[in-house]
Coordinates of C-alpha atoms and ligand atoms in Angstrom, one line a residue:
M1 CA 3.0 22.1 37.0
N2 CA 1.2 19.6 39.5
T3 CA -2.1 21.7 38.9
A4 CA -1.4 20.7 35.2
F5 CA -1.4 17.5 35.9
R6 CA -4.7 17.8 38.0
A7 CA -6.1 19.5 35.0
I8 CA -6.2 16.1 32.7
P9 CA -9.3 14.0 33.3
S10 CA -9.0 10.3 34.2
V11 CA -10.2 7.8 31.1
D12 CA -13.8 7.1 32.5
V13 CA -14.5 11.0 32.2
V14 CA -13.3 11.1 28.8
L15 CA -15.7 7.8 28.2
R16 CA -18.4 9.7 29.9
S17 CA -18.1 12.7 27.9
G18 CA -21.2 13.0 25.1
T19 CA -18.3 12.5 22.4
G20 CA -17.0 9.7 24.4
S21 CA -20.2 7.6 24.3
V22 CA -19.8 8.4 20.2
L23 CA -16.5 6.9 20.3
V24 CA -17.6 3.3 22.5
E25 CA -20.4 3.2 19.8
R26 CA -18.9 3.6 17.0
F27 CA -15.1 1.8 17.7
G28 CA -16.5 -0.5 21.3
R29 CA -14.9 0.2 24.8
A30 CA -11.8 -1.2 24.1
E31 CA -10.5 0.3 21.8
A32 CA -12.6 3.6 22.5
A33 CA -10.4 3.4 26.1
S34 CA -7.2 3.0 24.4
A35 CA -7.1 5.8 22.3
I36 CA -8.2 7.7 25.2
R37 CA -5.3 6.7 26.9
S38 CA -2.7 7.3 24.0
Q39 CA -4.4 11.4 23.6
L40 CA -3.6 11.5 27.3
D41 CA -0.2 10.5 27.0
D42 CA 0.1 13.6 24.7
Q43 CA -1.6 15.2 27.5
R44 CA 1.0 14.4 29.9
E45 CA 3.7 15.5 27.8
I46 CA 1.9 18.9 26.8
A47 CA 1.3 19.5 30.8
R48 CA 5.7 18.5 31.3
A49 CA 6.1 21.6 28.2
G50 CA 3.8 24.3 30.3
G51 CA 1.4 23.6 26.9
Q52 CA -2.2 24.5 26.7
L53 CA -4.5 21.0 27.5
L54 CA -7.8 19.7 26.3
D55 CA -10.8 19.2 28.6
A56 CA -12.5 15.8 28.2
E57 CA -14.6 16.7 25.2
G58 CA -11.8 17.9 23.5
V59 CA -9.2 14.7 24.6
A60 CA -12.7 12.3 23.3
E61 CA -12.5 14.0 20.1
A62 CA -9.0 14.1 19.2
A63 CA -9.3 10.1 20.3
L64 CA -12.0 9.9 17.8
A65 CA -10.7 11.3 14.7
R66 CA -7.4 9.3 15.5
L67 CA -9.4 6.1 14.9
E68 CA -11.3 7.8 12.3
A69 CA -8.0 7.7 10.4
A70 CA -7.2 4.5 11.3
S71 CA -10.4 2.5 10.2
L72 CA -10.0 4.1 7.0
S73 CA -9.3 0.6 4.2
S74 CA -5.7 1.4 2.6
L75 CA -7.6 0.0 0.0
R76 CA -10.4 2.2 -0.3
P77 CA -11.0 3.9 -3.8
V78 CA -9.3 6.5 -5.8
F79 CA -10.1 9.1 -8.2
N80 CA -7.4 7.5 -11.2
L81 CA -6.9 10.6 -12.8
T82 CA -3.7 9.1 -14.0
G83 CA -4.8 8.8 -17.6
T84 CA -3.5 5.3 -17.8
V85 CA -7.1 3.4 -18.0
L86 CA -5.9 -0.5 -16.3
H87 CA -3.2 0.4 -14.2
T88 CA -1.6 -2.4 -12.6
N89 CA -1.0 -0.2 -9.1
L90 CA -4.3 0.8 -8.9
G91 CA -6.2 -2.5 -9.3
R92 CA -6.5 -2.6 -12.9
A93 CA -9.9 -3.3 -14.4
A94 CA -12.9 -1.5 -12.9
L95 CA -15.5 -4.2 -13.1
A96 CA -19.2 -4.4 -14.4
E97 CA -22.3 -4.1 -12.3
A98 CA -23.8 -7.2 -13.7
A99 CA -20.0 -8.9 -12.5
I100 CA -19.9 -6.5 -9.1
E101 CA -23.6 -8.2 -8.0
A102 CA -22.5 -11.9 -9.2
A103 CA -19.8 -11.4 -6.9
S104 CA -21.6 -10.1 -3.8
E105 CA -24.1 -13.3 -4.5
A106 CA -21.6 -15.7 -4.7
M107 CA -19.6 -14.3 -1.2
R108 CA -23.2 -14.2 1.1
H109 CA -24.4 -17.5 0.4
A110 CA -23.2 -21.0 -0.6
V111 CA -22.9 -21.6 -4.1
A112 CA -22.9 -24.7 -6.1
L113 CA -18.8 -24.4 -7.0
E114 CA -17.6 -28.1 -7.3
F115 CA -21.4 -29.3 -7.1
D116 CA -23.0 -30.9 -10.4
L117 CA -27.5 -29.5 -9.9
D118 CA -28.2 -32.4 -11.8
S119 CA -27.3 -35.3 -10.6
G120 CA -26.4 -34.0 -6.9
K121 CA -22.8 -35.7 -7.5
R122 CA -19.9 -33.7 -7.0
G123 CA -19.0 -31.8 -10.0
E124 CA -15.6 -29.2 -11.8
R125 CA -15.2 -25.4 -10.7
D126 CA -14.1 -24.8 -14.5
E127 CA -17.4 -26.4 -15.9
H128 CA -19.0 -23.2 -15.1
L129 CA -17.4 -20.7 -17.7
R130 CA -16.1 -23.7 -19.7
A131 CA -18.7 -23.5 -22.1
L132 CA -19.2 -19.9 -22.0
I133 CA -15.5 -19.8 -22.6
C134 CA -15.2 -21.9 -25.6
E135 CA -17.9 -20.0 -27.2
M136 CA -16.2 -17.0 -26.8
T137 CA -13.0 -17.6 -28.0
G138 CA -14.0 -20.6 -30.5
A139 CA -11.0 -22.9 -28.6
E140 CA -12.0 -26.5 -28.0
D141 CA -11.2 -26.6 -24.3
A142 CA -10.4 -24.1 -21.8
T143 CA -9.6 -23.6 -17.8
L144 CA -8.8 -20.7 -15.5
V145 CA -6.4 -20.1 -12.7
N146 CA -5.6 -16.9 -11.4
N147 CA -3.8 -14.8 -13.7
N148 CA -1.9 -14.8 -16.5
A149 CA 1.5 -15.0 -15.1
A150 CA 0.4 -18.3 -13.2
A151 CA -1.3 -19.3 -16.8
V152 CA 1.9 -19.1 -18.2
L153 CA 3.8 -20.7 -15.5
L154 CA 1.0 -23.9 -15.2
V155 CA 1.3 -24.5 -19.2
L156 CA 5.2 -25.0 -19.4
N157 CA 5.2 -26.6 -16.7
T158 CA 2.9 -28.9 -17.7
L159 CA 4.0 -29.2 -21.2
A160 CA 7.5 -28.8 -20.8
G161 CA 8.3 -29.0 -16.8
Q162 CA 10.7 -31.9 -17.0
G163 CA 13.7 -29.9 -18.6
G164 CA 11.9 -30.2 -22.9
G165 CA 12.7 -27.8 -24.6
A166 CA 10.7 -24.7 -25.1
V167 CA 11.8 -22.7 -28.2
V168 CA 11.1 -18.8 -28.3
S169 CA 12.5 -15.8 -30.5
R170 CA 15.1 -13.9 -28.5
G171 CA 12.6 -10.6 -29.5
E172 CA 10.1 -12.1 -27.6
L173 CA 12.1 -12.8 -24.1
I174 CA 10.2 -9.5 -22.7
E175 CA 10.0 -8.8 -18.5
I176 CA 6.6 -7.2 -18.2
G177 CA 7.1 -5.5 -15.4
G178 CA 6.5 -6.9 -11.1
A179 CA 9.8 -9.4 -12.2
F180 CA 7.8 -11.3 -15.0
R181 CA 10.3 -11.9 -16.6
M182 CA 9.6 -14.7 -19.2
P183 CA 13.3 -16.7 -18.8
D184 CA 12.7 -16.8 -15.2
I185 CA 9.6 -18.2 -15.1
M186 CA 10.5 -20.8 -17.6
A187 CA 13.4 -22.0 -15.4
R188 CA 10.7 -21.8 -12.6
A189 CA 8.7 -23.9 -14.7
G190 CA 11.0 -26.9 -15.2
A191 CA 11.7 -26.0 -18.8
R192 CA 14.5 -25.2 -21.0
L193 CA 14.5 -22.4 -22.3
I194 CA 16.0 -22.9 -26.2
E195 CA 16.7 -19.0 -27.9
V196 CA 16.0 -18.6 -31.3
G197 CA 16.6 -16.1 -33.8
T198 CA 17.9 -12.4 -32.9
T199 CA 16.2 -8.9 -31.3
N200 CA 14.9 -7.9 -34.0
R201 CA 14.6 -10.7 -36.4
T202 CA 14.1 -14.3 -36.2
H203 CA 13.3 -16.4 -39.5
E204 CA 11.6 -19.9 -40.2
K205 CA 15.1 -21.8 -40.2
D206 CA 15.7 -20.1 -37.0
Y207 CA 12.7 -22.4 -35.6
K208 CA 13.0 -25.6 -38.0
A209 CA 16.9 -25.6 -36.4
A210 CA 16.0 -26.2 -33.1
L211 CA 12.8 -28.2 -33.5
A212 CA 15.5 -30.3 -35.0
E213 CA 17.0 -30.9 -32.0
D214 CA 16.1 -33.4 -29.7
G215 CA 13.9 -32.6 -26.6
V216 CA 12.2 -30.3 -27.7
A217 CA 9.0 -30.3 -25.8
L218 CA 6.0 -26.6 -27.4
V219 CA 7.2 -23.5 -29.2
L220 CA 6.2 -20.4 -27.5
K221 CA 4.8 -16.8 -28.7
V222 CA 5.0 -14.3 -26.6
H223 CA 2.5 -11.1 -27.4
T224 CA 5.5 -8.2 -26.6
S225 CA 2.8 -6.5 -25.2
N226 CA 5.0 -3.6 -23.7
Y227 CA 7.3 -2.9 -26.3
R228 CA 7.4 -3.0 -29.6
I229 CA 10.1 -3.6 -32.3
E230 CA 10.1 -1.1 -35.4
G231 CA 12.2 -0.9 -38.3
F232 CA 14.2 -3.9 -40.0
T233 CA 12.6 -6.2 -37.9
K234 CA 10.8 -9.9 -39.0
E235 CA 8.7 -12.0 -37.0
V236 CA 7.3 -15.5 -37.8
E237 CA 3.3 -15.2 -37.7
A238 CA 1.5 -17.1 -35.8
P239 CA 0.0 -19.7 -38.2
A240 CA 3.6 -19.9 -39.9
L241 CA 4.8 -21.1 -36.2
S242 CA 2.1 -23.6 -36.2
Q243 CA 2.5 -25.0 -39.0
L244 CA 6.6 -25.8 -38.2
A245 CA 5.1 -26.9 -34.7
R246 CA 2.7 -29.6 -36.3
A247 CA 5.6 -30.6 -38.3
A248 CA 8.0 -31.7 -35.5
N249 CA 4.9 -32.9 -33.9
V250 CA 4.7 -30.3 -30.0
P251 CA 2.3 -27.8 -29.5
L252 CA 2.2 -23.6 -30.0
V253 CA 1.8 -22.1 -27.2
N254 CA 0.3 -18.2 -27.7
D255 CA 1.1 -16.0 -25.0
L256 CA -1.3 -13.2 -25.9
G257 CA -1.3 -10.9 -22.4
S258 CA -3.8 -9.1 -22.5
G259 CA -6.0 -11.0 -24.7
T260 CA -9.1 -9.2 -26.7
L261 CA -12.6 -11.1 -27.3
V262 CA -13.3 -8.4 -29.5
D263 CA -12.3 -6.1 -32.1
L264 CA -11.4 -2.9 -30.9
A265 CA -11.2 -1.0 -34.5
K266 CA -15.0 -0.4 -33.6
W267 CA -14.4 1.7 -30.5
G268 CA -11.4 3.6 -32.3
L269 CA -8.3 1.8 -31.2
R270 CA -5.8 -0.1 -32.9
R271 CA -7.0 -3.2 -33.8
E272 CA -5.3 -6.1 -31.2
P273 CA -5.7 -10.0 -32.5
T274 CA -8.7 -11.6 -30.7
V275 CA -8.1 -15.1 -29.0
R276 CA -10.8 -15.9 -31.3
E277 CA -7.8 -15.6 -34.3
A278 CA -5.4 -16.6 -32.2
V279 CA -6.8 -20.1 -31.9
A280 CA -8.1 -20.5 -35.5
E281 CA -4.4 -19.4 -36.5
G282 CA -3.6 -22.6 -35.5
A283 CA -2.0 -22.2 -31.2
D284 CA -2.5 -25.8 -29.5
I285 CA -2.9 -23.1 -26.0
V286 CA -3.3 -19.6 -25.9
T287 CA -3.1 -17.7 -22.2
F288 CA -4.9 -14.7 -21.3
S289 CA -5.4 -11.8 -18.7
G290 CA -8.8 -11.9 -17.2
D291 CA -8.1 -7.8 -16.1
K292 CA -6.5 -6.0 -19.3
L293 CA -8.4 -5.4 -22.0
L294 CA -10.7 -8.2 -21.1
G295 CA -12.2 -5.9 -18.0
G296 CA -13.2 -8.1 -15.7
P297 CA -11.5 -9.4 -12.5
Q298 CA -7.7 -10.4 -12.2
A299 CA -7.5 -14.4 -13.6
G300 CA -5.6 -16.1 -16.5
F301 CA -7.2 -18.0 -19.2
I302 CA -5.7 -21.3 -20.7
V303 CA -7.5 -22.0 -23.6
G304 CA -7.1 -24.9 -26.8
R305 CA -6.9 -28.7 -27.0
S306 CA -9.4 -30.7 -24.8
D307 CA -6.0 -33.7 -25.0
L308 CA -3.4 -30.5 -23.5
I309 CA -6.4 -28.8 -21.1
A310 CA -6.8 -32.0 -20.1
A311 CA -3.3 -32.6 -19.0
I312 CA -2.5 -29.2 -17.7
N313 CA -5.9 -29.4 -14.9
K314 CA -3.9 -32.8 -13.9
N315 CA -0.5 -31.2 -12.4
P316 CA -1.0 -30.7 -8.9
M317 CA -0.2 -27.6 -9.3
K318 CA -3.4 -26.3 -10.5
R319 CA -4.7 -27.1 -8.0
A320 CA -2.5 -24.3 -5.8
L321 CA -3.3 -21.2 -8.7
R322 CA -7.1 -22.5 -8.8
V323 CA -10.0 -19.3 -8.5
D324 CA -12.0 -18.8 -6.0
K325 CA -16.2 -18.7 -6.5
L326 CA -16.1 -14.6 -5.8
R327 CA -14.0 -14.7 -9.1
L328 CA -15.4 -17.2 -11.6
A329 CA -18.9 -15.3 -10.8
A330 CA -17.8 -11.8 -11.4
L331 CA -15.8 -13.5 -15.1
E332 CA -18.7 -15.9 -16.3
A333 CA -21.2 -11.9 -15.8
T334 CA -18.4 -10.1 -17.6
L335 CA -18.0 -12.4 -20.4
K336 CA -22.1 -13.2 -20.5
L337 CA -21.9 -9.6 -21.5
Y338 CA -19.6 -9.9 -24.1
R339 CA -23.0 -11.8 -25.7
D340 CA -24.7 -8.1 -27.1
P341 CA -21.4 -6.5 -28.3
D342 CA -23.8 -3.0 -29.0
R343 CA -24.0 -2.6 -25.4
L344 CA -20.5 -3.9 -24.5
V345 CA -19.6 -0.2 -24.5
E346 CA -22.2 0.7 -21.9
R347 CA -22.2 -1.8 -19.3
L348 CA -18.5 -2.5 -19.5
P349 CA -16.2 0.3 -18.0
T350 CA -12.8 -0.2 -19.2
L351 CA -14.2 -0.4 -23.1
R352 CA -16.9 2.3 -21.7
L353 CA -13.5 4.6 -20.7
L354 CA -11.1 3.7 -23.8
A355 CA -14.0 4.7 -26.0
R356 CA -15.2 7.7 -24.5
Q357 CA -14.8 11.1 -26.7
H358 CA -11.8 13.9 -26.4
D359 CA -15.2 16.1 -26.4
E360 CA -17.0 14.8 -23.5
I361 CA -13.5 14.7 -21.8
A362 CA -12.8 17.9 -23.1
T363 CA -16.1 19.5 -21.9
L364 CA -16.1 18.0 -18.3
S365 CA -12.8 19.3 -17.6
S366 CA -13.9 23.5 -18.4
G367 CA -17.5 22.5 -16.3
L368 CA -14.9 21.8 -13.9
L369 CA -12.6 24.6 -14.2
P370 CA -13.8 27.3 -11.9
Q371 CA -14.5 25.5 -8.8
V372 CA -11.4 23.2 -9.3
Q373 CA -9.6 27.2 -9.6
S374 CA -11.4 28.1 -6.3
V375 CA -11.2 25.6 -4.1
V376 CA -7.3 25.1 -4.8
G377 CA -7.0 29.2 -3.8
A378 CA -4.4 31.5 -5.4
D379 CA -0.9 29.6 -5.4
Y380 CA -1.9 27.1 -8.1
S381 CA -2.8 28.8 -11.7
V382 CA -5.5 26.0 -13.5
Q383 CA -6.2 25.5 -17.1
V384 CA -7.3 23.4 -18.8
V385 CA -5.0 21.1 -20.8
E386 CA -5.1 18.7 -24.0
C387 CA -3.2 15.2 -22.6
A388 CA -3.0 11.9 -23.6
S389 CA -4.7 8.9 -22.1
Q390 CA -3.2 5.4 -22.1
I391 CA -4.4 2.1 -22.3
G392 CA -1.9 0.2 -19.5
S393 CA -1.0 -3.6 -19.0
G394 CA 1.4 -3.5 -21.8
A395 CA -2.1 -3.3 -23.6
L396 CA -1.1 -1.0 -27.0
P397 CA 2.0 0.0 -25.5
L398 CA 2.6 2.7 -28.3
D399 CA -0.9 3.6 -28.5
T400 CA -2.3 6.7 -26.1
L401 CA -5.7 8.5 -26.9
R402 CA -6.4 12.2 -27.4
S403 CA -8.0 13.0 -23.9
S404 CA -8.1 16.4 -21.3
G405 CA -7.8 17.1 -17.7
L406 CA -6.6 20.0 -15.1
G407 CA -2.9 20.9 -15.4
F408 CA -2.1 22.5 -11.7
R409 CA 0.8 25.2 -12.0
P410 CA 1.8 26.4 -8.8
Q411 CA 2.3 30.4 -8.7
S412 CA 6.0 29.8 -6.7
G413 CA 8.2 27.4 -5.5
G414 CA 8.4 24.7 -8.5
G415 CA 8.7 21.3 -7.9
G416 CA 8.3 21.5 -4.0
A417 CA 4.5 23.3 -4.3
L418 CA 3.8 20.3 -6.6
D419 CA 4.9 17.2 -4.5
R420 CA 2.7 19.0 -1.7
L421 CA -0.4 19.4 -3.8
T422 CA 0.0 15.9 -4.9
A423 CA 0.3 14.8 -1.4
V424 CA -2.6 16.8 -0.3
L425 CA -4.8 15.4 -3.4
R426 CA -3.3 11.8 -2.3
S427 CA -4.4 12.7 1.6
L428 CA -8.7 13.2 0.5
P429 CA -11.0 11.4 2.2
I430 CA -11.3 9.3 -1.5
P431 CA -7.1 10.0 -2.4
V432 CA -6.5 12.0 -5.8
I433 CA -3.7 10.3 -8.1
G434 CA -2.6 12.0 -11.2
R435 CA 0.9 13.1 -12.7
I436 CA 3.2 15.5 -13.2
A437 CA 4.3 16.6 -16.6
D438 CA 6.0 19.6 -18.1
G439 CA 6.2 21.5 -14.6
M440 CA 2.0 20.8 -13.7
L441 CA 0.9 18.5 -12.2
I442 CA -1.8 17.3 -14.3
L443 CA -5.5 15.4 -13.7
D444 CA -6.6 13.4 -17.3
L445 CA -10.2 13.4 -16.7
R446 CA -10.8 10.7 -19.0
C447 CA -11.7 8.3 -15.9
L448 CA -13.9 10.9 -14.1
E449 CA -17.5 9.7 -14.4
D450 CA -18.9 11.0 -11.7
P451 CA -18.1 15.0 -11.2
E452 CA -20.1 15.3 -8.3
A453 CA -18.4 13.3 -5.9
F454 CA -14.9 14.6 -7.6
L455 CA -16.5 18.3 -6.3
A456 CA -17.7 17.1 -3.2
N457 CA -14.0 14.8 -1.8
L458 CA -12.0 18.3 -3.3
S459 CA -13.8 21.1 -1.1
R460 CA -12.8 18.9 1.9
L461 CA -9.1 20.7 0.4
K462 CA -10.2 24.2 1.6
H463 CA -9.6 22.8 5.5
G464 CA -6.2 20.9 4.7
M465 CA -4.2 24.1 1.9
G466 CA -4.7 26.9 4.1
Ligands
PLP501 C1 0.6 -8.9 -18.8 C2 0.8 -9.9 -19.2 C3 1.3 -10.9 -18.3 C4 0.8 -11.2 -17.4 O1 -0.7 -11.2 -17.2 P1 -0.6 -10.9 -15.6 O2 -2.1 -11.4 -15.9 O3 -0.9 -9.2 -14.9 O4 -0.7 -12.0 -14.5 C5 2.3 -12.4 -19.3 N1 2.4 -12.9 -20.6 C6 2.0 -10.9 -21.2 C7 2.5 -11.0 -22.7 C8 1.3 -9.7 -20.7 O5 1.5 -9.1 -21.5

């Protein structure tokens, strides 16, 4: 026993070993010593149990492995092969190169964020994008906040915050997930909810009756992003709603949710009303997201009538919800890509992935199949599968995009074997995230744009699968 303990090296000896100096070089003396100390504690346990001990080099290697694992960011890139392009839990839109460059520049330097370079006086941060947003949407004025949830909160608080009535159809009182429920947001904004109509049918006369009440501050129309009511339904379209609101002298607010600046039908997707159309249809305020179909960073756009935008900007809550220079820089670069619609699909990853054709994805699947099968080995049979991608983030909820991928079926062990495979894929240097369906793990390849990197990453499995 004593001889076993004496064989355990000291911290200094481990630090002076070859790998020990690599440890110090990479992580600094303090962190290296602390990792070695905890490895040496493990060695003492092993000595007590009469097990096999490591030499100084071996202890240093174990400490290095531990520090390397701990230094991986939990926010590191993953392969999103879930088939959901705008996956909220995986960070939604991947940004365009132009946006990435603009944001890095803004990170690296001081920028004229609230400084007017012409006059040398204090400027406004919204000024950088105001003209561009108005150009893209046809709106009179615009302001920006952290996300669309913040946009809705701020608009409701500004226009109806003192208990003002907000008239909404029952069919549009939605929950978006992540605890964003329209009635709750309304209550937090200080507005009084006035529900009209029924879940499936709301008529003009319902709105008219509500608008005749005292204390109505606005009419709210909400895009029912993540569900659709079908069958015996009736809603009042924005143009008619706008006339009703105008007659009652209150603004119409249209929460578009995802919002898009271009007609997506051009790329084979379903037509969604654009922000420009929502503005033209008479909404006094339109709100929408930066990181859904628009393909930019997280942000909330508020566009519409100048007098209302001015009131929104005066609300002290605006200060708490404002965006930083990184986001402004990335948004400006993203929006500018829309000036050249012909090249948008090449330059904007969200659109590129959504527009990707089935044939191209299927070719990718069959090309990867042999190598992937050889890496995972005989425990799983891999095959090319037809699948359906989703847009995600509540945009066009019922529409799927024909796609292709790889399906992994365990030869034995059923669900347990599938869970083991998904866990091993998640533990790769670049975690691979798929989805389980029909007794298979499916990797939808729509969002795979770098197959070499995917294979190189997967080759690490050979050590993990055993
Ligand atoms: C997604 C969505 C929101 C919230 O937008 P975020 O940018 O995620 O905060 C609000 N309203 C509707 C209708 C939505 O679809």
